[in-house]
CSV table of C-alpha atoms and ligand atoms in Angstrom, one decimal:
chain,number,residue,atom,x,y,z
A,1470,MET,CA,24.3,6.4,-17.5
A,1471,ALA,CA,24.2,5.5,-14.0
A,1472,THR,CA,24.0,1.7,-13.6
A,1473,LYS,CA,26.9,-0.6,-13.5
A,1474,THR,CA,25.4,-2.3,-16.6
A,1475,GLY,CA,25.5,1.0,-18.3
A,1476,GLU,CA,21.9,1.4,-18.9
A,1477,GLY,CA,19.9,4.5,-17.9
A,1478,PHE,CA,17.3,7.2,-19.1
A,1479,SER,CA,18.7,9.7,-21.6
A,1480,SER,CA,17.1,12.7,-20.1
A,1481,SER,CA,15.3,14.0,-17.1
A,1482,PHE,CA,12.0,14.5,-19.2
A,1483,GLY,CA,12.2,10.8,-20.1
A,1484,ALA,CA,12.9,9.9,-16.7
A,1485,ILE,CA,10.1,11.8,-15.2
A,1486,MET,CA,7.8,10.3,-17.9
A,1487,ALA,CA,8.8,6.7,-17.0
A,1488,ALA,CA,8.6,7.1,-13.2
A,1489,ALA,CA,5.2,9.1,-13.7
A,1490,GLY,CA,4.1,6.2,-16.1
A,1491,SER,CA,4.9,4.0,-13.1
A,1492,ALA,CA,2.9,5.9,-10.7
A,1493,VAL,CA,-0.1,6.6,-12.8
A,1494,GLY,CA,-2.0,3.5,-12.9
A,1495,LEU,CA,-5.2,1.6,-12.1
A,1496,GLY,CA,-4.7,3.3,-8.7
A,1497,ASN,CA,-5.3,6.7,-10.1
A,1498,ILE,CA,-8.2,6.1,-12.4
A,1499,TRP,CA,-9.9,3.3,-10.8
A,1500,ARG,CA,-9.1,3.5,-7.1
A,1501,PHE,CA,-8.8,7.1,-6.1
A,1502,PRO,CA,-12.1,8.5,-7.2
A,1503,TYR,CA,-13.9,5.6,-5.6
A,1504,ILE,CA,-12.2,6.2,-2.1
A,1505,CYS,CA,-12.1,10.0,-2.3
A,1506,GLY,CA,-15.8,10.0,-2.6
A,1507,LYS,CA,-16.2,7.4,0.1
A,1508,TYR,CA,-14.5,9.1,2.6
A,1509,GLY,CA,-15.5,12.7,2.6
A,1510,GLY,CA,-14.6,14.2,-0.8
A,1511,GLY,CA,-12.9,17.5,-0.1
A,1512,ALA,CA,-12.0,16.5,3.4
A,1513,PHE,CA,-10.2,13.4,2.1
A,1514,LEU,CA,-8.3,15.3,-0.4
A,1515,ILE,CA,-6.7,17.7,2.1
A,1516,VAL,CA,-5.4,14.8,4.2
A,1517,TYR,CA,-4.2,12.9,0.9
A,1518,ILE,CA,-2.2,15.9,-0.3
A,1519,VAL,CA,-0.4,16.3,3.0
A,1520,PHE,CA,0.5,12.4,3.0
A,1521,VAL,CA,1.5,12.6,-0.8
A,1522,LEU,CA,3.8,15.6,-0.2
A,1523,PHE,CA,5.2,15.0,3.2
A,1524,ILE,CA,5.4,11.1,3.2
A,1525,GLY,CA,5.2,9.7,-0.3
A,1526,MET,CA,7.2,12.2,-2.1
A,1527,VAL,CA,9.9,11.9,0.8
A,1528,LEU,CA,10.1,8.2,0.4
A,1529,MET,CA,10.2,8.8,-3.3
A,1530,MET,CA,13.2,11.1,-3.0
A,1531,GLY,CA,14.9,8.3,-0.6
A,1532,GLU,CA,14.5,5.8,-3.1
A,1533,PHE,CA,15.9,7.7,-5.9
A,1534,VAL,CA,18.9,8.6,-3.5
A,1535,ILE,CA,19.4,5.0,-2.7
A,1536,GLY,CA,19.3,3.8,-6.5
A,1537,ARG,CA,21.3,6.3,-8.0
A,1538,ARG,CA,24.0,6.5,-5.2
A,1539,SER,CA,24.3,2.7,-5.3
A,1540,GLY,CA,23.8,2.3,-9.1
A,1541,GLU,CA,22.5,-1.3,-8.0
A,1542,ASP,CA,19.4,-3.3,-8.1
A,1543,PRO,CA,17.1,-3.1,-4.8
A,1544,MET,CA,18.9,-6.2,-3.4
A,1545,LYS,CA,22.4,-5.2,-3.7
A,1546,ALA,CA,21.6,-1.4,-3.2
A,1547,TYR,CA,21.2,-1.5,0.7
A,1548,PRO,CA,24.6,-3.6,1.3
A,1549,ALA,CA,26.4,-1.4,-1.2
A,1550,LEU,CA,25.7,1.8,0.8
A,1551,LYS,CA,26.3,0.0,4.2
A,1552,PRO,CA,28.6,-2.7,3.7
A,1553,LYS,CA,28.8,-3.4,7.4
A,1554,ARG,CA,25.0,-4.3,7.5
A,1555,PRO,CA,24.5,-6.8,4.8
A,1556,GLY,CA,21.3,-8.0,6.3
A,1557,TRP,CA,19.4,-5.0,4.9
A,1558,LYS,CA,19.6,-6.8,1.4
A,1559,TYR,CA,16.4,-8.8,2.7
A,1560,VAL,CA,14.6,-5.2,2.6
A,1561,GLY,CA,15.5,-5.3,-1.1
A,1562,LEU,CA,14.4,-8.8,-1.6
A,1563,ALA,CA,11.1,-8.0,0.5
A,1564,GLY,CA,10.4,-5.3,-2.1
A,1565,LEU,CA,11.1,-7.4,-5.0
A,1566,MET,CA,8.7,-10.2,-3.8
A,1567,THR,CA,6.0,-7.7,-3.2
A,1568,CYS,CA,6.6,-6.4,-7.0
A,1569,PHE,CA,6.1,-9.9,-8.0
A,1570,LEU,CA,2.9,-10.3,-6.1
A,1571,ILE,CA,1.5,-6.7,-7.3
A,1572,LEU,CA,2.5,-7.7,-11.0
A,1573,ALA,CA,0.4,-10.9,-10.7
A,1574,ILE,CA,-2.7,-9.3,-9.5
A,1575,TYR,CA,-2.1,-6.1,-11.5
A,1576,LEU,CA,-2.0,-8.3,-14.8
A,1577,VAL,CA,-5.3,-9.8,-13.9
A,1578,ILE,CA,-7.1,-6.4,-13.6
A,1579,SER,CA,-5.2,-5.3,-16.7
A,1580,GLY,CA,-6.4,-8.3,-18.5
A,1581,TRP,CA,-10.1,-7.3,-17.7
A,1582,THR,CA,-9.4,-3.8,-18.9
A,1583,LEU,CA,-8.0,-4.8,-22.2
A,1584,ASN,CA,-11.0,-7.2,-22.5
A,1585,TYR,CA,-13.3,-4.1,-21.9
A,1586,PHE,CA,-11.5,-2.1,-24.4
A,1587,TRP,CA,-12.0,-4.9,-27.0
A,1588,GLU,CA,-15.7,-5.1,-26.3
A,1589,SER,CA,-16.2,-1.6,-26.6
A,1590,LEU,CA,-14.2,-1.6,-29.7
A,1591,THR,CA,-16.2,-4.3,-31.3
A,1592,GLY,CA,-19.6,-3.0,-30.0
A,1593,ARG,CA,-20.2,-5.9,-27.7
A,1594,LEU,CA,-20.7,-3.8,-24.7
A,1595,ALA,CA,-23.1,-1.6,-26.4
A,1596,GLY,CA,-25.5,-4.5,-27.0
A,1597,ILE,CA,-25.7,-5.4,-23.3
A,1598,ALA,CA,-28.8,-4.3,-21.3
A,1599,ASP,CA,-28.1,-1.8,-18.3
A,1600,SER,CA,-29.3,-4.5,-15.8
A,1601,ASP,CA,-27.0,-7.2,-17.2
A,1602,PHE,CA,-23.6,-5.5,-16.7
A,1603,GLY,CA,-23.2,-6.9,-13.3
A,1604,GLU,CA,-23.7,-10.4,-14.4
A,1605,HIS,CA,-21.5,-10.0,-17.5
A,1606,PHE,CA,-18.6,-8.8,-15.5
A,1607,LYS,CA,-19.2,-11.6,-13.1
A,1608,GLN,CA,-19.5,-14.3,-16.1
A,1609,PHE,CA,-16.4,-13.1,-17.7
A,1610,ALA,CA,-14.0,-12.6,-14.6
A,1611,SER,CA,-15.0,-16.0,-13.5
A,1612,SER,CA,-14.5,-17.7,-16.6
A,1613,ALA,CA,-11.1,-19.3,-17.3
A,1614,GLY,CA,-9.9,-19.0,-20.8
A,1615,ARG,CA,-10.7,-15.4,-21.9
A,1616,PRO,CA,-9.3,-13.6,-18.9
A,1617,LEU,CA,-6.0,-15.6,-19.2
A,1618,LEU,CA,-5.8,-14.9,-22.8
A,1619,CYS,CA,-6.0,-11.0,-21.9
A,1620,VAL,CA,-3.4,-11.4,-19.1
A,1621,ALA,CA,-1.1,-13.2,-21.9
A,1622,ILE,CA,-1.6,-10.3,-24.4
A,1623,PHE,CA,-1.0,-8.0,-21.7
A,1624,LEU,CA,2.0,-9.4,-20.5
A,1625,ALA,CA,3.4,-9.9,-24.0
A,1626,LEU,CA,3.1,-6.2,-24.6
A,1627,THR,CA,4.9,-5.4,-21.3
A,1628,ALA,CA,7.7,-7.8,-22.0
A,1629,LEU,CA,8.2,-6.5,-25.4
A,1630,VAL,CA,8.8,-3.0,-24.2
A,1631,ILE,CA,11.2,-4.3,-21.2
A,1632,VAL,CA,13.4,-6.3,-23.9
A,1633,GLY,CA,13.7,-3.0,-25.9
A,1634,GLY,CA,15.8,-1.7,-22.9
A,1635,VAL,CA,15.6,1.2,-20.5
A,1636,ASP,CA,16.0,4.2,-22.8
A,1637,LYS,CA,15.0,2.7,-26.3
A,1638,GLY,CA,11.9,0.8,-24.7
A,1639,ILE,CA,10.7,2.1,-21.3
A,1640,GLU,CA,11.6,5.7,-21.7
A,1641,ARG,CA,10.6,5.9,-25.4
A,1642,VAL,CA,7.2,4.4,-24.8
A,1643,SER,CA,6.5,6.5,-21.5
A,1644,LYS,CA,7.2,9.6,-23.4
A,1645,LEU,CA,4.8,8.6,-26.1
A,1646,LEU,CA,2.1,7.1,-23.9
A,1647,MET,CA,1.9,9.5,-21.0
A,1648,PRO,CA,1.1,12.8,-23.1
A,1649,ILE,CA,-1.6,10.7,-25.0
A,1650,LEU,CA,-3.1,9.6,-21.6
A,1651,VAL,CA,-3.4,13.1,-20.4
A,1652,VAL,CA,-5.0,14.2,-23.7
A,1653,LEU,CA,-7.6,11.2,-23.6
A,1654,LEU,CA,-8.5,12.1,-19.9
A,1655,ILE,CA,-9.0,15.6,-20.6
A,1656,ALA,CA,-11.3,14.9,-23.6
A,1657,LEU,CA,-13.3,12.7,-21.2
A,1658,CYS,CA,-13.4,15.3,-18.6
A,1659,VAL,CA,-14.8,18.0,-21.1
A,1660,ARG,CA,-17.5,15.6,-22.2
A,1661,SER,CA,-18.4,14.5,-18.7
A,1662,LEU,CA,-18.6,18.1,-17.2
A,1663,THR,CA,-20.9,19.2,-20.1
A,1664,LEU,CA,-23.6,16.6,-19.2
A,1665,GLU,CA,-26.6,17.7,-17.8
A,1666,GLY,CA,-26.5,17.2,-13.7
A,1667,ALA,CA,-22.8,17.0,-13.9
A,1668,SER,CA,-22.3,19.4,-10.8
A,1669,ALA,CA,-23.7,16.7,-8.4
A,1670,GLY,CA,-20.7,14.6,-9.3
A,1671,LEU,CA,-18.3,17.4,-8.6
A,1672,SER,CA,-19.8,18.3,-5.4
A,1673,TYR,CA,-19.7,14.4,-4.4
A,1674,LEU,CA,-15.9,14.4,-5.2
A,1675,PHE,CA,-14.8,17.9,-3.8
A,1676,LYS,CA,-17.3,19.2,-1.4
A,1677,PRO,CA,-15.7,18.5,2.2
A,1678,ASP,CA,-17.7,16.4,4.4
A,1679,PHE,CA,-15.6,16.1,7.6
A,1680,SER,CA,-18.1,13.8,9.1
A,1681,LYS,CA,-17.2,11.0,6.5
A,1682,LEU,CA,-13.5,11.4,7.3
A,1683,THR,CA,-12.9,8.6,9.9
A,1684,GLY,CA,-9.9,7.1,11.3
A,1685,GLU,CA,-10.4,4.5,8.5
A,1686,GLY,CA,-10.4,7.3,5.9
A,1687,VAL,CA,-7.3,8.7,7.2
A,1688,LEU,CA,-5.5,5.3,7.2
A,1689,ALA,CA,-7.0,4.8,3.5
A,1690,ALA,CA,-5.4,8.2,2.5
A,1691,LEU,CA,-1.9,7.1,3.7
A,1692,GLY,CA,-2.2,3.8,2.0
A,1693,GLN,CA,-3.4,5.3,-1.3
A,1694,ALA,CA,-0.5,7.9,-1.2
A,1695,LEU,CA,1.9,5.1,-1.1
A,1696,PHE,CA,0.3,2.9,-3.6
A,1697,SER,CA,-0.4,5.7,-5.9
A,1698,LEU,CA,3.3,6.9,-6.0
A,1699,SER,CA,4.6,3.3,-6.4
A,1700,VAL,CA,6.8,3.9,-3.5
A,1701,GLY,CA,8.0,1.4,-0.8
A,1702,MET,CA,8.7,-1.5,-3.1
A,1703,GLY,CA,12.0,-0.7,-4.5
A,1704,VAL,CA,10.7,0.2,-8.0
A,1705,MET,CA,11.9,3.8,-7.5
A,1706,ILE,CA,15.1,2.4,-6.4
A,1707,VAL,CA,15.5,0.8,-9.9
A,1708,TYR,CA,14.3,3.9,-11.7
A,1709,GLY,CA,16.8,5.9,-9.4
A,1710,SER,CA,19.8,3.7,-10.6
A,1711,TYR,CA,18.8,4.8,-14.1
A,1712,LEU,CA,18.5,8.6,-13.3
A,1713,PRO,CA,20.9,10.8,-15.0
A,1714,LYS,CA,23.7,12.0,-12.6
A,1715,ASP,CA,23.0,15.7,-13.0
A,1716,ASP,CA,19.3,15.2,-12.5
A,1717,ASN,CA,17.8,17.3,-9.9
A,1718,ILE,CA,16.0,14.7,-7.5
A,1719,LEU,CA,13.9,17.1,-5.7
A,1720,LYS,CA,12.5,18.5,-9.0
A,1721,THR,CA,12.0,15.3,-10.6
A,1722,SER,CA,10.3,13.8,-7.6
A,1723,LEU,CA,7.9,16.9,-7.4
A,1724,TRP,CA,7.2,16.6,-11.0
A,1725,ILE,CA,6.1,13.0,-10.7
A,1726,THR,CA,4.1,13.6,-7.7
A,1727,VAL,CA,2.1,16.5,-9.2
A,1728,CYS,CA,1.5,14.3,-12.4
A,1729,ASP,CA,0.2,11.5,-10.3
A,1730,PHE,CA,-2.0,13.8,-8.2
A,1731,ALA,CA,-3.2,15.7,-11.2
A,1732,ILE,CA,-4.2,12.5,-13.0
A,1733,ALA,CA,-6.1,11.1,-10.0
A,1734,ILE,CA,-8.2,14.4,-9.7
A,1735,LEU,CA,-8.7,14.4,-13.4
A,1736,SER,CA,-10.0,10.8,-13.1
A,1737,GLY,CA,-12.5,11.8,-10.5
A,1738,VAL,CA,-13.8,14.8,-12.8
A,1739,ALA,CA,-14.0,12.5,-15.6
A,1740,ILE,CA,-16.0,9.8,-13.9
A,1741,PHE,CA,-18.4,11.2,-11.1
A,1742,PRO,CA,-20.2,13.8,-13.1
A,1743,ALA,CA,-21.1,11.1,-15.7
A,1744,VAL,CA,-22.1,8.6,-13.0
A,1745,PHE,CA,-24.4,11.3,-11.4
A,1746,ALA,CA,-25.8,12.6,-14.6
A,1747,CYS,CA,-26.8,9.1,-15.5
A,1748,GLY,CA,-28.5,8.4,-12.2
A,1749,GLN,CA,-26.0,5.7,-11.4
A,1750,ASP,CA,-24.7,4.6,-7.7
A,1751,PRO,CA,-21.3,6.5,-7.2
A,1752,THR,CA,-20.4,3.9,-4.4
A,1753,GLY,CA,-20.0,1.1,-6.7
A,1754,GLY,CA,-16.7,0.5,-5.4
A,1755,PRO,CA,-14.3,-1.8,-7.3
A,1756,GLY,CA,-17.0,-2.7,-9.6
A,1757,LEU,CA,-17.6,0.9,-10.5
A,1758,VAL,CA,-15.3,0.9,-13.6
A,1759,TYR,CA,-16.5,-2.4,-15.1
A,1760,GLN,CA,-20.2,-2.7,-14.0
A,1761,VAL,CA,-21.3,1.1,-13.6
A,1762,LEU,CA,-19.4,2.9,-16.3
A,1763,PRO,CA,-20.6,0.7,-19.2
A,1764,VAL,CA,-24.1,1.7,-18.2
A,1765,VAL,CA,-23.3,5.5,-18.3
A,1766,PHE,CA,-21.6,5.0,-21.7
A,1767,ASN,CA,-24.6,3.2,-23.1
A,1768,SER,CA,-26.9,6.0,-22.0
A,1769,MET,CA,-25.1,8.4,-24.1
A,1770,GLY,CA,-25.7,6.8,-27.6
A,1771,THR,CA,-23.0,6.9,-30.3
A,1772,ILE,CA,-20.8,9.4,-28.4
A,1773,GLY,CA,-20.9,7.1,-25.5
A,1774,ARG,CA,-19.4,4.3,-27.6
A,1775,ILE,CA,-16.4,6.7,-28.4
A,1776,PHE,CA,-16.2,7.7,-24.7
A,1777,SER,CA,-16.2,4.0,-23.6
A,1778,ILE,CA,-13.4,3.0,-26.2
A,1779,THR,CA,-11.3,6.1,-24.9
A,1780,PHE,CA,-11.7,5.3,-21.3
A,1781,PHE,CA,-10.7,1.7,-21.4
A,1782,LEU,CA,-7.8,2.5,-23.8
A,1783,LEU,CA,-6.9,5.2,-21.3
A,1784,LEU,CA,-7.0,2.6,-18.4
A,1785,SER,CA,-5.2,-0.1,-20.5
A,1786,LEU,CA,-2.3,2.4,-21.2
A,1787,ALA,CA,-2.1,3.6,-17.6
A,1788,ALA,CA,-1.8,0.0,-16.5
A,1789,LEU,CA,0.7,-0.8,-19.2
A,1790,THR,CA,3.5,1.8,-18.1
A,1791,SER,CA,2.9,0.7,-14.4
A,1792,ALA,CA,3.3,-3.0,-15.4
A,1793,ILE,CA,6.4,-2.1,-17.2
A,1794,SER,CA,8.0,-0.7,-14.1
A,1795,LEU,CA,7.0,-3.8,-12.2
A,1796,LEU,CA,8.5,-6.3,-14.6
A,1797,GLU,CA,11.5,-4.1,-15.0
A,1798,ALA,CA,12.6,-4.0,-11.4
A,1799,LEU,CA,12.2,-7.9,-11.5
A,1800,THR,CA,14.0,-8.1,-14.8
A,1801,GLN,CA,16.9,-5.8,-13.6
A,1802,TRP,CA,17.3,-8.1,-10.5
A,1803,PHE,CA,17.4,-11.3,-12.5
A,1804,SER,CA,19.6,-10.1,-15.2
A,1805,GLY,CA,22.3,-10.0,-12.6
A,1806,LYS,CA,22.2,-13.5,-12.5
A,1807,ARG,CA,23.9,-14.3,-16.0
A,1808,LEU,CA,20.7,-14.3,-17.8
A,1809,GLY,CA,20.6,-11.3,-20.2
A,1810,ARG,CA,17.8,-8.7,-20.2
A,1811,THR,CA,15.7,-10.6,-22.9
A,1812,GLY,CA,16.3,-14.1,-20.9
A,1813,SER,CA,15.5,-12.7,-17.6
A,1814,ALA,CA,12.5,-10.8,-19.0
A,1815,LEU,CA,11.1,-14.0,-20.2
A,1816,THR,CA,11.9,-15.9,-17.1
A,1817,VAL,CA,10.1,-13.5,-14.9
A,1818,SER,CA,7.1,-13.3,-17.4
A,1819,LEU,CA,6.8,-17.1,-17.3
A,1820,LEU,CA,6.9,-17.3,-13.5
A,1821,VAL,CA,4.4,-14.5,-13.0
A,1822,ILE,CA,1.8,-15.8,-15.6
A,1823,PHE,CA,1.4,-19.0,-13.3
A,1824,LEU,CA,0.6,-16.8,-10.4
A,1825,ALA,CA,-1.5,-14.5,-12.4
A,1826,ALA,CA,-3.5,-17.5,-13.9
A,1827,ALA,CA,-4.0,-19.0,-10.5
A,1828,ALA,CA,-5.3,-15.6,-9.0
A,1829,SER,CA,-7.5,-15.1,-12.1
A,1830,PHE,CA,-9.1,-18.7,-11.7
A,1831,SER,CA,-9.6,-18.0,-8.0
A,1832,PHE,CA,-11.8,-14.8,-8.5
A,1833,GLY,CA,-15.5,-14.7,-8.2
A,1834,ASP,CA,-17.1,-18.0,-9.2
A,1835,GLY,CA,-13.9,-19.2,-10.9
A,1836,ILE,CA,-12.8,-22.8,-11.2
A,1837,TRP,CA,-10.4,-22.5,-8.2
A,1838,SER,CA,-12.6,-20.2,-5.9
A,1839,GLY,CA,-13.2,-23.1,-3.6
A,1840,PHE,CA,-9.6,-23.2,-2.8
A,1841,LYS,CA,-9.1,-21.1,0.4
A,1842,ILE,CA,-5.9,-20.0,2.2
A,1843,ALA,CA,-6.7,-18.4,5.7
A,1844,GLY,CA,-10.3,-18.2,4.5
A,1845,MET,CA,-9.5,-16.1,1.4
A,1846,SER,CA,-9.4,-16.9,-2.2
A,1847,LEU,CA,-6.0,-16.6,-3.8
A,1848,PHE,CA,-7.2,-13.5,-5.5
A,1849,ASP,CA,-8.4,-11.7,-2.1
A,1850,LEU,CA,-5.3,-12.8,-0.3
A,1851,LEU,CA,-3.1,-11.2,-2.9
A,1852,ASP,CA,-5.3,-8.2,-3.0
A,1853,LYS,CA,-5.0,-7.8,0.9
A,1854,LEU,CA,-1.2,-8.4,0.8
A,1855,THR,CA,-0.2,-6.1,-1.9
A,1856,GLY,CA,-3.1,-3.5,-1.0
A,1857,THR,CA,-2.5,-3.1,2.7
A,1858,ILE,CA,0.0,-5.1,4.3
A,1859,LEU,CA,3.5,-5.4,2.4
A,1860,PRO,CA,3.9,-2.0,0.9
A,1861,PRO,CA,3.7,-0.2,4.3
A,1862,VAL,CA,6.2,-2.8,5.9
A,1863,CYS,CA,8.5,-2.3,3.0
A,1864,ALA,CA,8.1,1.5,3.0
A,1865,LEU,CA,8.7,1.5,6.7
A,1866,MET,CA,12.0,-0.4,6.5
A,1867,THR,CA,13.1,1.8,3.5
A,1868,ILE,CA,12.8,5.0,5.3
A,1869,ILE,CA,14.4,3.6,8.4
A,1870,PHE,CA,17.3,2.8,6.4
A,1871,PHE,CA,17.3,5.9,4.8
A,1872,GLY,CA,16.8,8.2,7.7
A,1873,TRP,CA,18.8,6.2,10.2
A,1874,VAL,CA,21.3,3.8,8.8
A,1875,MET,CA,22.7,5.5,5.4
A,1876,ASN,CA,25.4,8.1,5.8
A,1877,LYS,CA,24.0,11.5,5.8
A,1878,GLU,CA,27.0,12.8,4.0
A,1879,ASP,CA,26.0,10.5,1.1
A,1880,ILE,CA,22.4,11.8,1.1
A,1881,ILE,CA,23.4,15.4,1.0
A,1882,ASP,CA,26.0,14.5,-1.8
A,1883,GLU,CA,23.5,12.9,-3.8
A,1884,LEU,CA,20.7,15.4,-3.3
A,1885,SER,CA,22.9,18.4,-4.0
A,1886,ASN,CA,24.6,16.6,-7.0
A,1887,HIS,CA,27.8,16.9,-5.4
A,1888,GLY,CA,27.2,20.5,-4.2
A,1889,MET,CA,26.1,21.8,-7.6
A,1890,VAL,CA,22.4,22.4,-6.3
A,1891,LYS,CA,21.3,24.1,-3.3
A,1892,ILE,CA,19.5,22.2,-0.8
A,1893,GLY,CA,18.0,24.6,1.6
A,1894,TYR,CA,15.1,22.2,2.4
A,1895,PHE,CA,17.4,19.5,3.8
A,1896,LYS,CA,16.7,20.1,7.4
A,1897,LEU,CA,12.9,19.9,7.1
A,1898,PHE,CA,13.3,17.1,4.7
A,1899,TYR,CA,15.8,14.9,6.5
A,1900,HIS,CA,15.5,15.6,10.2
A,1901,ILE,CA,11.9,16.1,10.5
A,1902,LEU,CA,10.2,14.3,7.8
A,1903,ALA,CA,12.4,11.3,6.7
A,1904,ARG,CA,13.7,10.4,10.3
A,1905,VAL,CA,10.6,11.1,12.4
A,1906,VAL,CA,7.2,11.9,10.7
A,1907,ALA,CA,7.4,9.4,7.8
A,1908,PRO,CA,8.5,6.4,9.9
A,1909,LEU,CA,5.9,7.1,12.8
A,1910,ALA,CA,3.0,7.6,10.2
A,1911,LEU,CA,4.1,4.3,8.5
A,1912,LEU,CA,4.1,2.4,11.8
A,1913,ILE,CA,0.7,3.8,12.8
A,1914,VAL,CA,-0.9,2.7,9.5
A,1915,LEU,CA,0.7,-0.7,9.9
A,1916,VAL,CA,-0.4,-1.2,13.3
A,1917,ALA,CA,-3.8,0.0,12.8
A,1918,GLY,CA,-4.1,-2.2,9.6
A,1919,ILE,CA,-3.0,-5.2,11.6
A,1920,ILE,CA,-5.5,-4.6,14.3
A,1921,GLY,CA,-8.3,-3.5,12.1
A,1922,GLY,CA,-7.8,-6.7,10.1
B,2386,LIG,N1,1.1,3.4,-8.7
B,2386,LIG,C1,0.4,2.3,-9.3
B,2386,LIG,C2,-1.0,2.6,-9.6
B,2386,LIG,O1,-1.4,3.8,-9.2
B,2386,LIG,C3,0.3,0.9,-8.6
B,2386,LIG,C4,1.5,0.6,-8.0
B,2386,LIG,C5,1.8,0.3,-6.6
B,2386,LIG,C6,2.7,0.2,-8.6
B,2386,LIG,N2,3.1,-0.2,-6.6
B,2386,LIG,C7,3.6,-0.2,-7.6
B,2386,LIG,C8,3.1,0.2,-9.8
B,2386,LIG,C9,5.0,-0.6,-7.9
B,2386,LIG,C10,4.3,0.1,-10.2
B,2386,LIG,C11,5.4,-0.4,-9.1
B,2386,LIG,O2,-1.8,2.0,-10.3
């Protein structure tokens, strides 16, 4: 039990499932396949793997070290490790604010997913004509009541798990849901791969096309690596503070990274062969999951219905474990302020649902879509802030703290569990990756992101 409040994960396996639950989310199943295909398939994949291992995972280890060493929430963790530089607490605060914004938009998209799960279950989706799915999605997402109801249900589920506690709520639910998720996903892959014409989908996803791997593609790969591993926003500092003291941070991070990567690949294998086999457009982008896949499912008859229910259930569960980690980060922070776990989970939920509602109302042709900030609807603004701007900023500050401000001895002590574990990788990890490569790469993404708009 690592934290000052005495809460923590009860085992390394539980910690891995919870953190992998945070990492595996909409980013893997919905976002990864589409950008991988867009930027050159196998070519993108090579760059992505390098970024995941040498930047994303380094950040994850850094956050775990900061969290477990301090045993504090992200805002207190930095000053706890460097009392002479109290200003670093603002990096923790920025991360938490980013979590708040991500949670709002994540809830909206999770709500859509829940709705599609429900509509698959009740047969509503099966009754829609192929050409009407685009309109169906637009009408649903632009309406006010139903999406909000879905957000509220999804948030209530998330809050319920948080109120259960770290080991009895988060850890237990993650240990149950993550294996279910893998089984569902593998079942989908098998079905998808056995469709006639499936191989075109596989070559779209895997065949390297270096001509499509532009500078923009390289940046997208790094952005996706950060987003997918949930690093840079302090969530892994929170989970780090719950890590068992004897947990091997390198091993745990490696497992989480491998899970996250494997699920992204499997999602691509589940989606693209089916999309190609049914003659649909693979470049559907963000609308792929809600507008194109239902067409694919409908073309498969009865089995398609099961396919559809399974897929949207899978996506809802993946989103749930990610939302849990976001709400937990904010709850842990708030509970330091005299409110207990339940009180602070409820307070945060109440605050975030307002923002989520506003974001939802501003989507598409929604009732607030006319209200623009810097020329963007609130939904688009949040999407941009949380997708491309804030995470690399927070990640850059975190890695600078880890590599240049925090005491090296503390890091060695924490990674080696007070000398119990060999850390032969330390030189490469610390002197090359954490101090030089990762900060530089993040800086480049950030500058390029700002210039490119
Ligand atoms: N990793 C999540 C996904 O792939 C999304 C995410 C980004 C996230 N940052 C996060 C989740 C912070 C939890 C905490 O969908």
